PDB file of C-alpha atoms and ligand atoms in Angstrom:
ATOM      1  CA  MET A   7      27.657-113.894 -13.769  1.00 51.00           C
ATOM      2  CA  PHE A   8      28.847-112.270 -17.229  1.00 53.00           C
ATOM      3  CA  VAL A   9      27.379-114.119 -20.305  1.00 57.00           C
ATOM      4  CA  ALA A  10      29.800-114.633 -23.210  1.00 58.00           C
ATOM      5  CA  GLU A  11      27.532-115.102 -25.648  1.00 58.00           C
ATOM      6  CA  ALA A  12      25.508-111.480 -25.048  1.00 68.00           C
ATOM      7  CA  ASN A  13      29.380-110.168 -25.605  1.00 71.00           C
ATOM      8  CA  PRO A  14      29.238-108.850 -29.267  1.00 72.00           C
ATOM      9  CA  LEU A  15      32.899-110.055 -29.414  1.00 76.00           C
ATOM     10  CA  ASN A  16      31.651-113.538 -29.718  1.00 71.00           C
ATOM     11  CA  ALA A  17      28.910-112.499 -32.374  1.00 79.00           C
ATOM     12  CA  SER A  18      31.644-113.567 -34.923  1.00 83.00           C
ATOM     13  CA  PRO A  19      34.336-116.621 -34.924  1.00 87.00           C
ATOM     14  CA  LEU A  20      36.911-114.048 -36.647  1.00 90.00           C
ATOM     15  CA  ILE A  21      36.859-111.384 -34.233  1.00 91.00           C
ATOM     16  CA  PHE A  22      38.684-113.271 -31.462  1.00 92.00           C
ATOM     17  CA  PRO A  23      41.582-114.679 -33.651  1.00 94.00           C
ATOM     18  CA  ALA A  24      41.924-111.482 -35.288  1.00 95.00           C
ATOM     19  CA  LEU A  25      42.606-109.978 -31.550  1.00 95.00           C
ATOM     20  CA  GLU A  26      44.944-112.746 -30.903  1.00 96.00           C
ATOM     21  CA  CYS A  27      46.582-111.601 -34.139  1.00 97.00           C
ATOM     22  CA  MET A  28      46.797-108.040 -32.997  1.00 97.00           C
ATOM     23  CA  HIS A  29      47.824-109.235 -29.610  1.00 97.00           C
ATOM     24  CA  ILE A  30      50.837-111.072 -30.872  1.00 97.00           C
ATOM     25  CA  VAL A  31      52.363-108.422 -32.737  1.00 97.00           C
ATOM     26  CA  GLY A  32      51.876-105.886 -29.888  1.00 97.00           C
ATOM     27  CA  PHE A  33      54.034-108.235 -27.428  1.00 97.00           C
ATOM     28  CA  ALA A  34      56.506-109.201 -30.305  1.00 98.00           C
ATOM     29  CA  VAL A  35      57.337-105.478 -30.453  1.00 98.00           C
ATOM     30  CA  THR A  36      57.158-104.575 -26.846  1.00 98.00           C
ATOM     31  CA  VAL A  37      59.076-107.415 -25.338  1.00 98.00           C
ATOM     32  CA  GLY A  38      61.301-107.739 -28.963  1.00 98.00           C
ATOM     33  CA  THR A  39      62.084-103.888 -28.055  1.00 98.00           C
ATOM     34  CA  ILE A  40      62.829-104.462 -24.494  1.00 98.00           C
ATOM     35  CA  ALA A  41      65.005-107.495 -25.324  1.00 98.00           C
ATOM     36  CA  LEU A  42      67.169-105.652 -27.513  1.00 97.00           C
ATOM     37  CA  VAL A  43      68.190-103.069 -25.068  1.00 97.00           C
ATOM     38  CA  ASP A  44      68.500-105.697 -22.356  1.00 97.00           C
ATOM     39  CA  PHE A  45      71.100-107.314 -24.986  1.00 97.00           C
ATOM     40  CA  ARG A  46      72.826-104.103 -25.147  1.00 95.00           C
ATOM     41  CA  LEU A  47      73.267-103.946 -21.571  1.00 95.00           C
ATOM     42  CA  LEU A  48      74.385-107.468 -21.491  1.00 96.00           C
ATOM     43  CA  GLY A  49      76.860-106.373 -24.085  1.00 92.00           C
ATOM     44  CA  TRP A  50      75.325-108.374 -27.059  1.00 94.00           C
ATOM     45  CA  GLY A  51      75.888-106.512 -30.082  1.00 91.00           C
ATOM     46  CA  MET A  52      74.847-103.232 -31.213  1.00 91.00           C
ATOM     47  CA  ARG A  53      78.251-101.657 -29.739  1.00 90.00           C
ATOM     48  CA  ARG A  54      78.364 -98.871 -32.016  1.00 93.00           C
ATOM     49  CA  GLN A  55      75.973 -97.162 -29.811  1.00 93.00           C
ATOM     50  CA  THR A  56      75.447 -96.836 -26.563  1.00 92.00           C
ATOM     51  CA  THR A  57      72.537 -98.414 -24.267  1.00 94.00           C
ATOM     52  CA  GLY A  58      71.294 -94.689 -23.844  1.00 94.00           C
ATOM     53  CA  GLU A  59      71.059 -94.312 -27.970  1.00 95.00           C
ATOM     54  CA  VAL A  60      69.470 -97.862 -28.263  1.00 96.00           C
ATOM     55  CA  ALA A  61      67.175 -97.247 -25.612  1.00 96.00           C
ATOM     56  CA  SER A  62      65.661 -93.896 -26.655  1.00 96.00           C
ATOM     57  CA  ASP A  63      65.141 -95.179 -30.220  1.00 96.00           C
ATOM     58  CA  LEU A  64      63.412 -98.076 -29.492  1.00 97.00           C
ATOM     59  CA  ALA A  65      61.218 -96.302 -26.739  1.00 97.00           C
ATOM     60  CA  PRO A  66      58.302 -95.397 -29.105  1.00 98.00           C
ATOM     61  CA  TRP A  67      58.023 -98.837 -30.790  1.00 98.00           C
ATOM     62  CA  THR A  68      57.837-100.255 -26.988  1.00 98.00           C
ATOM     63  CA  LEU A  69      54.744 -97.577 -26.749  1.00 97.00           C
ATOM     64  CA  PHE A  70      53.091 -99.205 -29.749  1.00 97.00           C
ATOM     65  CA  GLY A  71      53.297-102.452 -28.666  1.00 98.00           C
ATOM     66  CA  LEU A  72      51.542-101.486 -25.501  1.00 98.00           C
ATOM     67  CA  VAL A  73      48.809 -99.811 -27.198  1.00 97.00           C
ATOM     68  CA  SER A  74      48.244-102.823 -29.225  1.00 97.00           C
ATOM     69  CA  ILE A  75      48.573-105.010 -26.329  1.00 97.00           C
ATOM     70  CA  PHE A  76      46.255-103.040 -24.250  1.00 97.00           C
ATOM     71  CA  PHE A  77      43.518-102.641 -27.087  1.00 95.00           C
ATOM     72  CA  SER A  78      43.357-106.537 -27.780  1.00 96.00           C
ATOM     73  CA  GLY A  79      44.462-108.055 -24.347  1.00 96.00           C
ATOM     74  CA  PRO A  80      41.493-106.785 -22.013  1.00 95.00           C
ATOM     75  CA  LEU A  81      39.053-106.648 -25.650  1.00 94.00           C
ATOM     76  CA  MET A  82      40.194-111.142 -25.530  1.00 94.00           C
ATOM     77  CA  PHE A  83      39.460-111.074 -22.078  1.00 94.00           C
ATOM     78  CA  SER A  84      36.342-109.622 -22.090  1.00 92.00           C
ATOM     79  CA  SER A  85      35.092-112.737 -24.255  1.00 89.00           C
ATOM     80  CA  ASP A  86      34.998-114.810 -20.809  1.00 90.00           C
ATOM     81  CA  PRO A  87      36.212-113.270 -17.943  1.00 92.00           C
ATOM     82  CA  ASP A  88      35.176-115.551 -15.370  1.00 93.00           C
ATOM     83  CA  MET A  89      37.329-118.281 -17.335  1.00 93.00           C
ATOM     84  CA  TYR A  90      40.358-115.823 -17.403  1.00 95.00           C
ATOM     85  CA  TYR A  91      40.255-114.511 -14.162  1.00 94.00           C
ATOM     86  CA  LEU A  92      40.273-117.688 -12.574  1.00 95.00           C
ATOM     87  CA  ASN A  93      42.990-119.088 -14.848  1.00 97.00           C
ATOM     88  CA  ARG A  94      46.242-119.513 -12.378  1.00 96.00           C
ATOM     89  CA  SER A  95      48.614-118.892 -15.785  1.00 97.00           C
ATOM     90  CA  PHE A  96      46.674-115.838 -16.348  1.00 97.00           C
ATOM     91  CA  GLN A  97      46.704-114.892 -12.941  1.00 97.00           C
ATOM     92  CA  PHE A  98      50.641-115.577 -13.099  1.00 98.00           C
ATOM     93  CA  LYS A  99      50.869-113.275 -16.304  1.00 98.00           C
ATOM     94  CA  MET A 100      49.537-110.550 -15.000  1.00 97.00           C
ATOM     95  CA  VAL A 101      51.503-110.332 -11.832  1.00 98.00           C
ATOM     96  CA  CYS A 102      54.499-110.850 -14.113  1.00 98.00           C
ATOM     97  CA  PHE A 103      53.011-108.274 -16.533  1.00 98.00           C
ATOM     98  CA  ALA A 104      52.340-105.607 -13.829  1.00 98.00           C
ATOM     99  CA  LEU A 105      56.325-106.118 -11.963  1.00 98.00           C
ATOM    100  CA  ALA A 106      57.436-105.833 -15.844  1.00 98.00           C
ATOM    101  CA  ILE A 107      55.727-102.844 -16.887  1.00 97.00           C
ATOM    102  CA  LEU A 108      56.950-101.154 -13.448  1.00 98.00           C
ATOM    103  CA  PHE A 109      60.216-102.274 -13.572  1.00 98.00           C
ATOM    104  CA  ASN A 110      60.413-101.376 -17.125  1.00 98.00           C
ATOM    105  CA  TYR A 111      59.653 -97.693 -16.615  1.00 97.00           C
ATOM    106  CA  THR A 112      61.541 -97.358 -13.124  1.00 96.00           C
ATOM    107  CA  ILE A 113      64.827 -99.018 -12.350  1.00 95.00           C
ATOM    108  CA  HIS A 114      65.057-100.533 -16.242  1.00 97.00           C
ATOM    109  CA  ARG A 115      64.673 -96.930 -17.708  1.00 96.00           C
ATOM    110  CA  LYS A 116      67.070 -95.151 -15.151  1.00 94.00           C
ATOM    111  CA  VAL A 117      69.947 -97.737 -16.127  1.00 95.00           C
ATOM    112  CA  ALA A 118      69.290 -98.170 -19.758  1.00 95.00           C
ATOM    113  CA  LEU A 119      69.701 -94.468 -20.200  1.00 91.00           C
ATOM    114  CA  GLY A 120      72.963 -94.307 -18.260  1.00 80.00           C
ATOM    115  CA  GLY A 121      72.511 -94.826 -14.518  1.00 73.00           C
ATOM    116  CA  GLY A 122      74.748 -97.600 -12.952  1.00 79.00           C
ATOM    117  CA  SER A 123      77.867 -99.671 -13.330  1.00 88.00           C
ATOM    118  CA  GLU A 124      78.019-102.477 -16.024  1.00 89.00           C
ATOM    119  CA  GLY A 125      77.547-105.365 -13.221  1.00 93.00           C
ATOM    120  CA  LEU A 126      74.357-103.257 -12.525  1.00 95.00           C
ATOM    121  CA  GLY A 127      73.320-103.086 -16.065  1.00 96.00           C
ATOM    122  CA  ILE A 128      73.715-107.123 -16.133  1.00 96.00           C
ATOM    123  CA  ALA A 129      71.474-107.419 -13.280  1.00 97.00           C
ATOM    124  CA  VAL A 130      68.883-105.464 -14.464  1.00 97.00           C
ATOM    125  CA  ALA A 131      69.080-106.937 -17.972  1.00 98.00           C
ATOM    126  CA  CYS A 132      68.468-110.357 -16.403  1.00 98.00           C
ATOM    127  CA  VAL A 133      65.185-109.494 -14.301  1.00 98.00           C
ATOM    128  CA  SER A 134      63.890-107.792 -17.137  1.00 98.00           C
ATOM    129  CA  LEU A 135      64.164-110.622 -19.454  1.00 98.00           C
ATOM    130  CA  LEU A 136      63.006-113.266 -16.821  1.00 98.00           C
ATOM    131  CA  LEU A 137      59.911-110.868 -15.807  1.00 98.00           C
ATOM    132  CA  TRP A 138      59.127-110.675 -19.349  1.00 98.00           C
ATOM    133  CA  VAL A 139      59.643-114.550 -20.147  1.00 98.00           C
ATOM    134  CA  GLY A 140      57.296-115.014 -17.419  1.00 98.00           C
ATOM    135  CA  VAL A 141      54.683-113.000 -19.073  1.00 98.00           C
ATOM    136  CA  ILE A 142      54.962-114.970 -22.319  1.00 97.00           C
ATOM    137  CA  PHE A 143      55.284-118.251 -20.860  1.00 97.00           C
ATOM    138  CA  GLY A 144      51.978-117.224 -18.582  1.00 97.00           C
ATOM    139  CA  GLY A 145      49.993-116.004 -22.121  1.00 95.00           C
ATOM    140  CA  ILE A 146      50.847-118.940 -23.433  1.00 95.00           C
ATOM    141  CA  PHE A 147      49.806-121.590 -20.900  1.00 96.00           C
ATOM    142  CA  ILE A 148      46.445-119.862 -20.516  1.00 93.00           C
ATOM    143  CA  ALA A 149      44.924-122.440 -22.918  1.00 89.00           C
ATOM    144  CA  PHE A 150      46.754-125.384 -21.156  1.00 93.00           C
ATOM    145  CA  VAL A 151      45.875-124.862 -17.689  1.00 91.00           C
TER     146      VAL A 151
HETATM  147  C1  LIG B 220      53.265-107.577 -22.639  1.00 80.30           C
HETATM  148  C2  LIG B 220      52.176-107.888 -22.085  1.00 80.30           C
HETATM  149  C3  LIG B 220      51.724-109.053 -22.805  1.00 80.30           C
HETATM  150  C4  LIG B 220      52.460-110.488 -23.469  1.00 80.30           C
HETATM  151  C5  LIG B 220      53.870-110.802 -23.605  1.00 80.30           C
HETATM  152  C6  LIG B 220      51.462-111.150 -23.722  1.00 80.30           C
HETATM  153  C7  LIG B 220      51.470-112.457 -24.098  1.00 80.30           C
HETATM  154  C8  LIG B 220      50.492-113.618 -24.730  1.00 80.30           C
HETATM  155  C9  LIG B 220      50.735-114.581 -25.301  1.00 80.30           C
HETATM  156  C10 LIG B 220      51.930-115.288 -25.126  1.00 80.30           C
HETATM  157  C11 LIG B 220      49.214-115.121 -25.235  1.00 80.30           C
HETATM  158  C12 LIG B 220      48.714-116.507 -26.003  1.00 80.30           C
HETATM  159  C13 LIG B 220      48.515-116.383 -27.363  1.00 80.30           C
HETATM  160  C14 LIG B 220      48.342-117.711 -28.090  1.00 80.30           C
HETATM  161  O1  LIG B 220      48.395-118.641 -27.645  1.00 80.30           O
HETATM  162  O2  LIG B 220      47.914-117.547 -29.067  1.00 80.30           O
HETATM  163  C15 LIG B 220      48.399-114.403 -24.753  1.00 80.30           C
HETATM  164  C16 LIG B 220      47.152-114.585 -24.876  1.00 80.30           C
HETATM  165  C17 LIG B 220      46.441-113.526 -24.336  1.00 80.30           C
HETATM  166  N1  LIG B 220      46.306-112.419 -23.799  1.00 80.30           N
HETATM  167 FE1  LIG B 220      48.095-111.584 -23.516  1.00 80.30          FE
HETATM  168  N2  LIG B 220      50.156-110.930 -22.956  1.00 80.30           N
HETATM  169  C18 LIG B 220      50.614-109.612 -22.774  1.00 80.30           C
HETATM  170  C19 LIG B 220      49.340-108.710 -21.890  1.00 80.30           C
HETATM  171  C20 LIG B 220      48.355-109.021 -22.189  1.00 80.30           C
HETATM  172  C21 LIG B 220      47.164-107.856 -21.350  1.00 80.30           C
HETATM  173  C22 LIG B 220      47.284-106.258 -20.712  1.00 80.30           C
HETATM  174  C23 LIG B 220      46.151-108.730 -21.176  1.00 80.30           C
HETATM  175  C24 LIG B 220      44.784-107.993 -20.792  1.00 80.30           C
HETATM  176  C25 LIG B 220      43.868-108.445 -19.845  1.00 80.30           C
HETATM  177  C26 LIG B 220      46.334-109.409 -21.917  1.00 80.30           C
HETATM  178  C27 LIG B 220      45.085-110.617 -22.154  1.00 80.30           C
HETATM  179  C28 LIG B 220      45.088-112.208 -23.011  1.00 80.30           C
HETATM  180  C29 LIG B 220      44.186-112.698 -23.223  1.00 80.30           C
HETATM  181  C30 LIG B 220      42.636-112.767 -22.462  1.00 80.30           C
HETATM  182  C31 LIG B 220      44.793-113.852 -23.917  1.00 80.30           C
HETATM  183  C32 LIG B 220      44.022-115.019 -24.381  1.00 80.30           C
HETATM  184  C33 LIG B 220      44.231-116.257 -23.788  1.00 80.30           C
HETATM  185  C34 LIG B 220      43.490-117.261 -24.848  1.00 80.30           C
HETATM  186  O3  LIG B 220      42.463-117.735 -24.811  1.00 80.30           O
HETATM  187  O4  LIG B 220      44.361-118.056 -25.743  1.00 80.30           O
HETATM  188  N3  LIG B 220      47.513-109.701 -22.449  1.00 80.30           N
HETATM  189  N4  LIG B 220      48.881-113.295 -24.155  1.00 80.30           N
END
């Protein structure tokens, strides 16, 4: 049985909100940059660049966001793991997150860097956006489920 009180993160009321701010910046950058690549795949703007150029230019920012998420997320989780891992919305979020990351660095990356038809690009962009929206909604509803 995890004792939340013993966790140094719970020592000050400011640590959790500070981590949550870091978390929000992290996923705004991660999901924001991936969504821009998806919009390019859908033909929504950025037409002076190829999808491959957009994806390559934004890839370092996506990683920066992920570093911030992987720092803040598990730390927030450690503030009360018994509550989180039993939370249906958190479970849904983590499944979407695992699928979204796997998809992003396999099929999505291959198609964004120029592999496949326009129709495939549109399908890949839709799956990607759906998965990341699932992660965000899963995160938001943690507090309400
Ligand atoms: C790109 C991936 C991720 C996105 C888009 C995301 C999104 C969110 C969102 C929208 C919230 C709610 C923020 C709020 O209500 O203020 C949240 C909270 C949270 N996330 Fe994530 N998250 C991601 C990855 C992770 C990971 C990898 C973990 C690791 C365990 C994690 C753990 C948490 C925890 C513990 C909370 C706090 C819930 C609470 O009590 O309010 N997140 N996340």
